[in-house]
Short mmCIF file of C-alpha atoms in Angstrom, two decimals:
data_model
loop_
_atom_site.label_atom_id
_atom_site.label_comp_id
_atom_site.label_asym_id
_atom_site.label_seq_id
_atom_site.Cartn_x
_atom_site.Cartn_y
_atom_site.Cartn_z
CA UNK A 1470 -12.16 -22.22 15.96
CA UNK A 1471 -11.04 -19.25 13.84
CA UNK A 1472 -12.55 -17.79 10.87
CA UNK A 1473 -10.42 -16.43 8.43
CA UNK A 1474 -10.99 -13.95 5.18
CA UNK A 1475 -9.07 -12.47 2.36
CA UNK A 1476 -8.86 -9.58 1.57
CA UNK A 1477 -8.23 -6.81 -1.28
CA UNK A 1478 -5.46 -3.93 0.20
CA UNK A 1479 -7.82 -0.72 -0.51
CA UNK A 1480 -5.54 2.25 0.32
CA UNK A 1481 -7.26 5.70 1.07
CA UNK A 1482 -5.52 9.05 0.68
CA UNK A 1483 -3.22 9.74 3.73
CA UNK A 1484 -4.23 13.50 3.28
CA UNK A 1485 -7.71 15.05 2.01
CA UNK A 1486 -8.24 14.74 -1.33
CA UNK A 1487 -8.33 18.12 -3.98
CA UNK A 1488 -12.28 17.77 -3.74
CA UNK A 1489 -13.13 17.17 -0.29
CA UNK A 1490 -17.13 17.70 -0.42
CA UNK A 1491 -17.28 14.03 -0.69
CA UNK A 1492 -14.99 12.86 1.64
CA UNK A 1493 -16.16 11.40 4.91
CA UNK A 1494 -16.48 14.32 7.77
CA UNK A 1495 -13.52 11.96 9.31
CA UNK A 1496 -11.19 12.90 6.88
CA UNK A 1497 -12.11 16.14 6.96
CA UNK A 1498 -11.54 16.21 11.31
CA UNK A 1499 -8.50 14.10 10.78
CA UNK A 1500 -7.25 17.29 8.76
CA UNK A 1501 -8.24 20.28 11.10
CA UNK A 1502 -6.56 18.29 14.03
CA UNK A 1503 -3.37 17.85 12.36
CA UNK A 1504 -3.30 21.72 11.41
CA UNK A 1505 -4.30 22.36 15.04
CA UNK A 1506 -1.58 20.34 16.26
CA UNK A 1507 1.10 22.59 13.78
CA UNK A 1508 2.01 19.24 12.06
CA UNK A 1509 0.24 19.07 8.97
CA UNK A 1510 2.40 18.75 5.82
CA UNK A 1511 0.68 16.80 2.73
CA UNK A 1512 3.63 15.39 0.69
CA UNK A 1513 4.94 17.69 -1.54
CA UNK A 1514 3.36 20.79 -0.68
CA UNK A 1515 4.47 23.36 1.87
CA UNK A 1516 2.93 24.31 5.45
CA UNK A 1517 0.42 26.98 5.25
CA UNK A 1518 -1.56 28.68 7.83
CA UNK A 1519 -5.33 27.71 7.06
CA UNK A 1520 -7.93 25.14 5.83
CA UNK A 1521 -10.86 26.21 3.86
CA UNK A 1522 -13.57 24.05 2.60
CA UNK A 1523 -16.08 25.03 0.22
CA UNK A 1524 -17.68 24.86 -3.28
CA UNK A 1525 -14.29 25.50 -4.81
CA UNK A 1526 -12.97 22.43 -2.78
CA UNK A 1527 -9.93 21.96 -0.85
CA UNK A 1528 -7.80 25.45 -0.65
CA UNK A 1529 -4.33 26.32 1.68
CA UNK A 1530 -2.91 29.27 0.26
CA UNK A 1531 0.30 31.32 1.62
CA UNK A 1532 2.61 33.68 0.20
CA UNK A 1533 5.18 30.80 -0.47
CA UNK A 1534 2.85 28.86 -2.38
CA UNK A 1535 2.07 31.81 -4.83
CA UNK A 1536 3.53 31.89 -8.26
CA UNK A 1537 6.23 34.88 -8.27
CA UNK A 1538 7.27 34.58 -12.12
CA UNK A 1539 6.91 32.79 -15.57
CA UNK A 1540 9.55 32.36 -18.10
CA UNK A 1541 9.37 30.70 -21.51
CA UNK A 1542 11.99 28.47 -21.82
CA UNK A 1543 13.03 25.92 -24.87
CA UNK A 1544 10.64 23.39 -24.37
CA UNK A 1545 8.68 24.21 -21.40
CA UNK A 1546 7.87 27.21 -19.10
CA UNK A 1547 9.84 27.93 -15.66
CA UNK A 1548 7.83 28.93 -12.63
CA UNK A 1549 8.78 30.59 -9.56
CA UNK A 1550 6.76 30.40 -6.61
CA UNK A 1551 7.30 32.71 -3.29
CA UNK A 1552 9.87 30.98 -1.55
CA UNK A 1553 12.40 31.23 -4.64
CA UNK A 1554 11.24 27.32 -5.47
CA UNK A 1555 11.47 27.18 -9.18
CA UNK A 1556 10.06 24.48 -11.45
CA UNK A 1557 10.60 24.10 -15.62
CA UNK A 1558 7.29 22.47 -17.02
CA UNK A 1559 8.25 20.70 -19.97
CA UNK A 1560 4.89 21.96 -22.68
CA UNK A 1561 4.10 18.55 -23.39
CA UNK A 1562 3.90 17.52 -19.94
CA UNK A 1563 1.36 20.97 -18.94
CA UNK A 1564 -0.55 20.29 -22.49
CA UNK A 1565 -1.38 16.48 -21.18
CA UNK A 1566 -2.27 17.54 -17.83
CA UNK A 1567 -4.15 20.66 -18.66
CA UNK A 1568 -7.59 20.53 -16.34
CA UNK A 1569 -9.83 20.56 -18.93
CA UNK A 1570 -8.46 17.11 -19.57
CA UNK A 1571 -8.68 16.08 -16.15
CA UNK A 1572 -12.07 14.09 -15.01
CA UNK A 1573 -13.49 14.90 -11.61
CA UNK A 1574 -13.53 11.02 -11.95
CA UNK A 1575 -9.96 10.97 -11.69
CA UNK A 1576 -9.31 9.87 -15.10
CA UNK A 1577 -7.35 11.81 -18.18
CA UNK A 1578 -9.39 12.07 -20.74
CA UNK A 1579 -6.68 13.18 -23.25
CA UNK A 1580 -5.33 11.24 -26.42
CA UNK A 1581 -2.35 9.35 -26.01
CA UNK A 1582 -1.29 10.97 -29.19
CA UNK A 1583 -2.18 14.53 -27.35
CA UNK A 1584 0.68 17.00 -28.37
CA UNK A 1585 0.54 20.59 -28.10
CA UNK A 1586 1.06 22.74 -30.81
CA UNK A 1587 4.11 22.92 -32.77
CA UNK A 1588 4.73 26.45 -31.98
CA UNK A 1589 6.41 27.06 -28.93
CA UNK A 1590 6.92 31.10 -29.17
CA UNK A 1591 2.58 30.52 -29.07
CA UNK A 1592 2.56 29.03 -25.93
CA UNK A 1593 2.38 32.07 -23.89
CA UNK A 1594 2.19 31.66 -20.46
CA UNK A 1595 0.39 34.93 -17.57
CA UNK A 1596 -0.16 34.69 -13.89
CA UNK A 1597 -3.38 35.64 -12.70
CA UNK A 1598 -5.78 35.66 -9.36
CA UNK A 1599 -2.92 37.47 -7.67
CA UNK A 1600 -0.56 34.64 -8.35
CA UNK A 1601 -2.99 31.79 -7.52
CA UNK A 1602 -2.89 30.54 -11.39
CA UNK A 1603 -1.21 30.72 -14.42
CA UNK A 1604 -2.53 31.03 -17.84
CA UNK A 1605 -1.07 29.69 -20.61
CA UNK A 1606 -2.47 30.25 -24.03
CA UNK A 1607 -1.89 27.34 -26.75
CA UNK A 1608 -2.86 29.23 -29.64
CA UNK A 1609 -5.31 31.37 -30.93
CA UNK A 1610 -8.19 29.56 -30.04
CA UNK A 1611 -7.08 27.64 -26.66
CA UNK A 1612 -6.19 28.37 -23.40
CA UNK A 1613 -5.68 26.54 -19.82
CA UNK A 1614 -5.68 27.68 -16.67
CA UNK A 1615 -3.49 25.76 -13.93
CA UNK A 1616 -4.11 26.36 -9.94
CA UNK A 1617 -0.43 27.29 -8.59
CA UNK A 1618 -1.05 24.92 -5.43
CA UNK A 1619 -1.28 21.96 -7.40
CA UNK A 1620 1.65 22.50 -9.78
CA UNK A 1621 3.73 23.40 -6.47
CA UNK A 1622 3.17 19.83 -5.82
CA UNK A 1623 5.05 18.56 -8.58
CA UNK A 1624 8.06 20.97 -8.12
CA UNK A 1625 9.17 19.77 -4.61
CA UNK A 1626 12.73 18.49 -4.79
CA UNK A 1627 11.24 14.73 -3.37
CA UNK A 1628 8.72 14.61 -6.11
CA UNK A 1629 11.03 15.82 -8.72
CA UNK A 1630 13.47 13.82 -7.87
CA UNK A 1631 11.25 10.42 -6.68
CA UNK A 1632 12.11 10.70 -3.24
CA UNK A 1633 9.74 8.95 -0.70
CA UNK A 1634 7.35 10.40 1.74
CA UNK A 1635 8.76 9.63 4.82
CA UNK A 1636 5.84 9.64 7.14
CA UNK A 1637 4.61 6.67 4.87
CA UNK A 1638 7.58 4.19 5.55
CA UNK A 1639 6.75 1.30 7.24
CA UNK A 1640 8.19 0.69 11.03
CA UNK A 1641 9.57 -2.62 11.87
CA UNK A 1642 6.69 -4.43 14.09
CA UNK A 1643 9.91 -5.79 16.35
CA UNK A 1644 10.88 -2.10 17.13
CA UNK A 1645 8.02 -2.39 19.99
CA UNK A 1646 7.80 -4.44 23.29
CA UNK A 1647 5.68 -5.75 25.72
CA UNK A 1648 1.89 -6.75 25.36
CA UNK A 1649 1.66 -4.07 23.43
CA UNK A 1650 3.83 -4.98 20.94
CA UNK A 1651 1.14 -5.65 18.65
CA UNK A 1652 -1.37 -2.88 18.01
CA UNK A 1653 -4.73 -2.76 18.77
CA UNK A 1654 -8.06 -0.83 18.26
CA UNK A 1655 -11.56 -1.73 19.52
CA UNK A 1656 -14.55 -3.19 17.09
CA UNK A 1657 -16.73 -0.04 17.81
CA UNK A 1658 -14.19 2.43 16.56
CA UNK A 1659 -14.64 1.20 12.98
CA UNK A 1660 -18.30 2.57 13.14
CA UNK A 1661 -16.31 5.73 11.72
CA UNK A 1662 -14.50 6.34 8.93
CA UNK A 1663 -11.73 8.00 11.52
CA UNK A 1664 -11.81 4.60 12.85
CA UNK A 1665 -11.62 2.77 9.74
CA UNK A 1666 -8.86 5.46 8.80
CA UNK A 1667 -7.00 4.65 12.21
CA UNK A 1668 -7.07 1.10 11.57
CA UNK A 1669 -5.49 1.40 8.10
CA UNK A 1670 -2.84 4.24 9.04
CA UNK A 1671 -1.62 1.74 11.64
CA UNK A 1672 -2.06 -0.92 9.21
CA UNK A 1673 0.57 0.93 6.48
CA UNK A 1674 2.64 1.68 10.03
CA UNK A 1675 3.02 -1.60 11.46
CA UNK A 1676 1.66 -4.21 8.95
CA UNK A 1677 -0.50 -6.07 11.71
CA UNK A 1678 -3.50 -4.74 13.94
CA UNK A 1679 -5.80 -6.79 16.24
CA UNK A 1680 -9.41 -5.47 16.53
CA UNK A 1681 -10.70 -6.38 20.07
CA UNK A 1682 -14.26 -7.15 21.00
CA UNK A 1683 -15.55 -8.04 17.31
CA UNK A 1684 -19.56 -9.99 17.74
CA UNK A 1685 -18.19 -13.48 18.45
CA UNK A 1686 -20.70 -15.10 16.05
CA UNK A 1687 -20.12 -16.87 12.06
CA UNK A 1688 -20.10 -14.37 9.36
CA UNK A 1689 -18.55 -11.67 11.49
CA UNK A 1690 -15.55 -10.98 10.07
CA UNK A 1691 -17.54 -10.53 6.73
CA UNK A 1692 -18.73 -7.55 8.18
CA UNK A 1693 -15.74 -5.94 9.65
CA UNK A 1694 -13.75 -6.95 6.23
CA UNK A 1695 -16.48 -4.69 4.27
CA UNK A 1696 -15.76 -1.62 6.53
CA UNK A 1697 -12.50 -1.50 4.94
CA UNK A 1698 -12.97 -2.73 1.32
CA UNK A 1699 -14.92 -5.78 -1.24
CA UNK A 1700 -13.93 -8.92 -0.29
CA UNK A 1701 -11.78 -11.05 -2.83
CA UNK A 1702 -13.36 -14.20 -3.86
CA UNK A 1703 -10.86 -17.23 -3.60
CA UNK A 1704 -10.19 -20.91 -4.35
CA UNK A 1705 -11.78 -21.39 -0.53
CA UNK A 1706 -14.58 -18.71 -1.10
CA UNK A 1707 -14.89 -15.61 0.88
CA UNK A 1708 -14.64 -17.01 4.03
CA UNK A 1709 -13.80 -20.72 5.81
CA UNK A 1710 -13.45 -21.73 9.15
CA UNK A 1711 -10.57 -23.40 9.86
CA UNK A 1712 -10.20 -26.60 12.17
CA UNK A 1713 -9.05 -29.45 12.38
CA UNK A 1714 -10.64 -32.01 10.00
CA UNK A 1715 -9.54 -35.76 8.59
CA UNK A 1716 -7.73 -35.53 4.89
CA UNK A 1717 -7.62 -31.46 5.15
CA UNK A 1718 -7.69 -29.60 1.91
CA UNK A 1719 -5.23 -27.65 3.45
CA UNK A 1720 -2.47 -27.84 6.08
CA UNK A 1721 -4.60 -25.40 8.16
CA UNK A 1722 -7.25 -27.91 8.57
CA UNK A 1723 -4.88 -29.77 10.73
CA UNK A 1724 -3.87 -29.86 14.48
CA UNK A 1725 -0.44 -29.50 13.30
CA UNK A 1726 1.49 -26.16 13.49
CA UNK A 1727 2.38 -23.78 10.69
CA UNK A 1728 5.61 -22.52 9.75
CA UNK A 1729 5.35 -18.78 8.90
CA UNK A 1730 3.87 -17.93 5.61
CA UNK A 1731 1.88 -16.20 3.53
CA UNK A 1732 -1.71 -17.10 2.09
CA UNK A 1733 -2.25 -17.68 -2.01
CA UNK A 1734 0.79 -16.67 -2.92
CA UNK A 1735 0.50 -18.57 -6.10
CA UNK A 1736 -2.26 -16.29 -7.07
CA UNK A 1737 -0.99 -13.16 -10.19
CA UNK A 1738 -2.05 -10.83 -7.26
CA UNK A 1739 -2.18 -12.58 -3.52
CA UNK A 1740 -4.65 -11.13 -1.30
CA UNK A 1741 -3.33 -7.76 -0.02
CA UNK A 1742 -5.33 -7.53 3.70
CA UNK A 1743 -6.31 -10.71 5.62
CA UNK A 1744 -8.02 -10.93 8.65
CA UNK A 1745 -8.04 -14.28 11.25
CA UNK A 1746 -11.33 -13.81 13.53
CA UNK A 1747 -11.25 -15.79 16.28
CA UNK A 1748 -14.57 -17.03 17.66
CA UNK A 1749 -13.68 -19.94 20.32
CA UNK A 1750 -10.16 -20.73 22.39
CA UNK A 1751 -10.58 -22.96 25.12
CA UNK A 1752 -8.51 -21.82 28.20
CA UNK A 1753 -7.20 -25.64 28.77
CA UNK A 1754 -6.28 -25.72 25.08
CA UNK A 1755 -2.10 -25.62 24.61
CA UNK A 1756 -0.71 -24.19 21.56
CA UNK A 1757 -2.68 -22.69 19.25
CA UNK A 1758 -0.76 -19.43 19.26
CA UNK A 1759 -0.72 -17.39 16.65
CA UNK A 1760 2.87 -16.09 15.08
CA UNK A 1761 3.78 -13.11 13.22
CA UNK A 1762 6.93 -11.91 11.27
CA UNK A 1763 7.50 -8.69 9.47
CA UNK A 1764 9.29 -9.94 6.47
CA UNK A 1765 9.90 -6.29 5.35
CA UNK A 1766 12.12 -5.85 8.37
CA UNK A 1767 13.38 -9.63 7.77
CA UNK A 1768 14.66 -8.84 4.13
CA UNK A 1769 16.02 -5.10 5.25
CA UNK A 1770 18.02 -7.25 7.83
CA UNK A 1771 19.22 -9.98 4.72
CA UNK A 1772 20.20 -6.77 2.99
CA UNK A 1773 21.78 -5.22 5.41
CA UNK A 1774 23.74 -8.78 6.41
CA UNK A 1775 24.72 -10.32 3.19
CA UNK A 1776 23.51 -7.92 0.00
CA UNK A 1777 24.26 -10.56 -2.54
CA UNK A 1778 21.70 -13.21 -0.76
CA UNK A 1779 18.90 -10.35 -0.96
CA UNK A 1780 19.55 -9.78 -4.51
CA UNK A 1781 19.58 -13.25 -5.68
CA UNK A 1782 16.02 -13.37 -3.67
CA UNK A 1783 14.84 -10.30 -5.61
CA UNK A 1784 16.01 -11.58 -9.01
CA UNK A 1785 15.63 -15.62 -8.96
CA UNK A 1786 11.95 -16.52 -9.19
CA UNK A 1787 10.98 -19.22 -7.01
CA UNK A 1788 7.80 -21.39 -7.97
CA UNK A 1789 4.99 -20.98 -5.87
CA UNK A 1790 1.78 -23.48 -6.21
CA UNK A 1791 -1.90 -25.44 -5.22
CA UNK A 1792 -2.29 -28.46 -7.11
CA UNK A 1793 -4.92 -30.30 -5.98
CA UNK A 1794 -7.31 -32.85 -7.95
CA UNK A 1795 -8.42 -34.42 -4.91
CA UNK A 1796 -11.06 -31.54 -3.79
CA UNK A 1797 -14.71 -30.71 -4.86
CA UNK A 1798 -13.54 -27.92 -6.79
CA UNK A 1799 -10.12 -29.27 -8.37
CA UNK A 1800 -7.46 -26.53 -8.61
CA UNK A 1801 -3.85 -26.58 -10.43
CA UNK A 1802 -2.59 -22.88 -9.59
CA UNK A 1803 1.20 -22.36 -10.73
CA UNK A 1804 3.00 -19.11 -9.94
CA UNK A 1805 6.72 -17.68 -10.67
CA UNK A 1806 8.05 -14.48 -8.92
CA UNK A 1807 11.06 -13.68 -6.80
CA UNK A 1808 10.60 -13.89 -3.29
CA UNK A 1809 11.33 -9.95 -2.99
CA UNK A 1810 9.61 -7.31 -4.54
CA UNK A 1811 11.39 -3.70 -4.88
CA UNK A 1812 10.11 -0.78 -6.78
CA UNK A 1813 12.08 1.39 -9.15
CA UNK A 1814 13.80 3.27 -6.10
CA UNK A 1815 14.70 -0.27 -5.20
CA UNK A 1816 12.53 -0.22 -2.07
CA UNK A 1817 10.85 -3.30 -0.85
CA UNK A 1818 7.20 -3.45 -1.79
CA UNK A 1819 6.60 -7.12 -1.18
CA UNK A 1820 7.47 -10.26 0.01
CA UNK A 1821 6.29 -13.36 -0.71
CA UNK A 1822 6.99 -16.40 1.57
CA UNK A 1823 5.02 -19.75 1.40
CA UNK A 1824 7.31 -22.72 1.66
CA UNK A 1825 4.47 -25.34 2.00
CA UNK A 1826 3.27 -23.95 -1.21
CA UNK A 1827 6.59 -24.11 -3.12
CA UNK A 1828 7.29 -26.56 -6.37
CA UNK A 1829 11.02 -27.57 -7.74
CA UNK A 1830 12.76 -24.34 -8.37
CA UNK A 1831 13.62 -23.95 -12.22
CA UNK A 1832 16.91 -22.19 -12.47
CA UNK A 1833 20.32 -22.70 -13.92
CA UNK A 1834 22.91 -24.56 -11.90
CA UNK A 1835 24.40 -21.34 -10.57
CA UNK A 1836 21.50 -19.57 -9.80
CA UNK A 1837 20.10 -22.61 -8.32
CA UNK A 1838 23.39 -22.79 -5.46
CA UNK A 1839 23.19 -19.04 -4.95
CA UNK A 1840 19.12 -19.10 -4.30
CA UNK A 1841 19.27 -22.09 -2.10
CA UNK A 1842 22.38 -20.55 0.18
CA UNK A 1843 19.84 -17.49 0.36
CA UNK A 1844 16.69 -18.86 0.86
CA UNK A 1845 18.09 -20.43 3.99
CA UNK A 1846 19.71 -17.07 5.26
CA UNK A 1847 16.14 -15.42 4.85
CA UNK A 1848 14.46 -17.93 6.71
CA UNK A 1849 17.17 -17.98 9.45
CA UNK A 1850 16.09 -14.18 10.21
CA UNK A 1851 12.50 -14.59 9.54
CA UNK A 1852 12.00 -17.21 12.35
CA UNK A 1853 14.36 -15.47 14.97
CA UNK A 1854 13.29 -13.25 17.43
CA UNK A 1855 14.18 -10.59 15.92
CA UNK A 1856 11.26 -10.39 13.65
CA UNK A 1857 8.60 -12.80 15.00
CA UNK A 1858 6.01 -12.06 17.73
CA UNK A 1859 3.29 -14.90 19.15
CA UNK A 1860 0.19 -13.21 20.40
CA UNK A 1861 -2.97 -16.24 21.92
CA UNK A 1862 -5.77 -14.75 20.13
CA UNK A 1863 -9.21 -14.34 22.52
CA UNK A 1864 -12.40 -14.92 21.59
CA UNK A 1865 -13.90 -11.77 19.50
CA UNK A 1866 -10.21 -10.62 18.72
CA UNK A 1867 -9.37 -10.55 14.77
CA UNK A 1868 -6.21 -10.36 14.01
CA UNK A 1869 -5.74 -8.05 10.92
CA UNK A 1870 -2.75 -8.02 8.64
CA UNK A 1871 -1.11 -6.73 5.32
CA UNK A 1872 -0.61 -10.55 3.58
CA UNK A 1873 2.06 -8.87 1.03
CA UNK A 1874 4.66 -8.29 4.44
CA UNK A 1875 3.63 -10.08 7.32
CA UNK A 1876 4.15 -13.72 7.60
CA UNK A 1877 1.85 -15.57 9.88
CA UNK A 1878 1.82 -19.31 11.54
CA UNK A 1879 0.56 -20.66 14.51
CA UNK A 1880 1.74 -22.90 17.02
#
């Protein structure tokens, strides 16, 4: 017997945020140990030789991120910091960004329609604190005042440029070995935010973690599903125990095993964490397994193998769906996406997989012969071994995963 919960992804800053004060001390530690260990480099900004927390918030300063010059230039201002790093600000983009604007919310409270003005020979522009800031006076009657750190962030060549942060890249799960293969960390860590932290760092690493020695009792994984985030509300509620049952609602609620998928894909926006909490595994039971797959690593491979399969997979949308009268609650859920996600660096950012859940595709004749060659060439890779791991599940072990990349079945 298993219990098993969706989840929404929540993802937490991978380095302190500008206002730390009301951060958890764990974030806080995390930081001072990275320094310690000479490896901490926030994306975009340079190393620098202290940490200093205080009413003013979160502060690094070093002669290289200092502002060394200001030029007006047509449309925008060039800055120089002390490394020889320079940076043209277009005015616009400084005027819409200007922290008076700029919510300790996090929101911008500035009019889309926001424009400074006309005159750009106005827009004079002064370092100040000993290179810390720069001023730069609108006109007449308005000024801003722009900390140097956080501009430097947005003139690193990666930013500028939309490079990604490489410490943020996923790892293939199969790149690992052994019983370890899949990561682990025990219940009582997550007591902490550093644990909570750990558990979502490995999460973004490896897309699957298992959390040994969770309270083997119902409701549980309620519990260890709020330490990270809310819990999404679904067609099945929060949470449902799944076993075997006569006319299931759902495949799950069988004996039989389950080819690797993921869960409600056929939702606008599938659950992004899921966790399976297993409460009861009899030793004399067989099967029962459970089975994982990194589909990011599975379409990397399709790329990498035959490019024009993974593009007709990121460009034909398959139909995903949960029609179902016969249930208390009668659902007819119809979904159309591509199986692959990418981002505007064409990156993979999701992959969605669910053939028991799949309707007649609706495509043209053409697309309909390239997207069925594919779809066979994915699934090839995804059920080798060179993406799937089985791991028998013990009681108080919940297996925790990121339902946008990891496929999951059982045996």
């Amino acid at each position: 017997l298993r219990q098993k919960s969706m989840k929404i992804q929540r993802l937490l800053p991978k380095h302190p945020p500008s206002r730390p004060a009301s951060a958890p001390a764990a974030l806080r530690n995390r930081a001072s140990e990275r320094i310690s260990r000479g490896n901490f480099s926030p994306p975009g900004i340079l190393p620098v030789g202290c940490l200093r927390y205080g009413a003013s918030g979160y502060r690094c300063f070093s002669s290289l991120s200092l502002l060394q010059g200001v030029q007006n230039v047509p449309n925008g201002i060039k800055m120089t910091w002390g490394d020889g790093l320079s940076r043209t600000f277009h005015f616009e983009w400084l005027f819409r960004n200007r922290p008076e604007v700029l919510l300790a919310c996090g929101q911008n409270s500035a009019s889309p329609l926001a424009a400074p003005p006309s005159s750009s020979s106005a827009h004079q522009a002064t370092i100040c604190n000993d290179g810390r800031s720069v001023s730069i006076r609108w006109d007449e009657k308005s000024q801003s005042t722009f900390d140097a750190q956080w501009l430097l962030r947005f003139a690193q060549p990666d930013v500028v440029h939309g490079q990604p942060d490489k410490s943020l890249e996923p790892v293939p799960l199969r790149s690992r070995s052994g019983p370890d293969a899949i990561p682990s960390i025990p219940f009582a860590d997550l007591s902490s935010d550093g644990g909570v932290l750990s558990l979502l760092e490995t999460l973004n690493r490896d897309g699957v973690c298992i959390v040994r020695g969770a309270p083997v009792v119902r409701g549980a994984v309620l519990d260890l599903a709020r330490r990270i985030g809310p819990v999404m509300h679904t067609i099945y509620g929060e949470i449902f125990d799944v076993e075997a049952v006569p006319d299931p609602i759902n495949i799950a609620y069988s004996p039989l095993g389950l080819h690797l998928h993921q869960d409600l894909v056929y939702y606008e926006a599938p659950p992004g964490l899921q966790l399976l909490h297993c409460l009861t595994f009899d030793a004399g039971v067989s099967g029962g397994e459970s089975t994982f797959a990194d589909a990011f690593h599975a379409a990397a491979l399709l790329r990498a193998q035959d490019p024009g399969a993974f593009a007709t997979l990121a460009r034909v949308p398959a139909t995903f769906q949960k029609v179902h009268y016969q249930r208390a609650s009668p659902v007819h859920l119809v979904y159309r996406r591509p199986h692959i996600a990418l981002n505007h660096r064409r990156e993979i950012t999701g992959v969605f997989w669910a053939p028991a859940f799949e309707g007649p595709l609706q495509a043209t004749e053409a697309d309909a012969a390239e997207y069925l060659a594919a779809y066979r060439r994915f699934a090839a890779i995804a059920e080798s071994g060179a993406v799937r791991l089985k791991v028998r599940l013990g009681p108080g072990d919940a297996a925790v995963f990121n339902n946008r990349r990891m496929l999951h079945g059982r045996n």
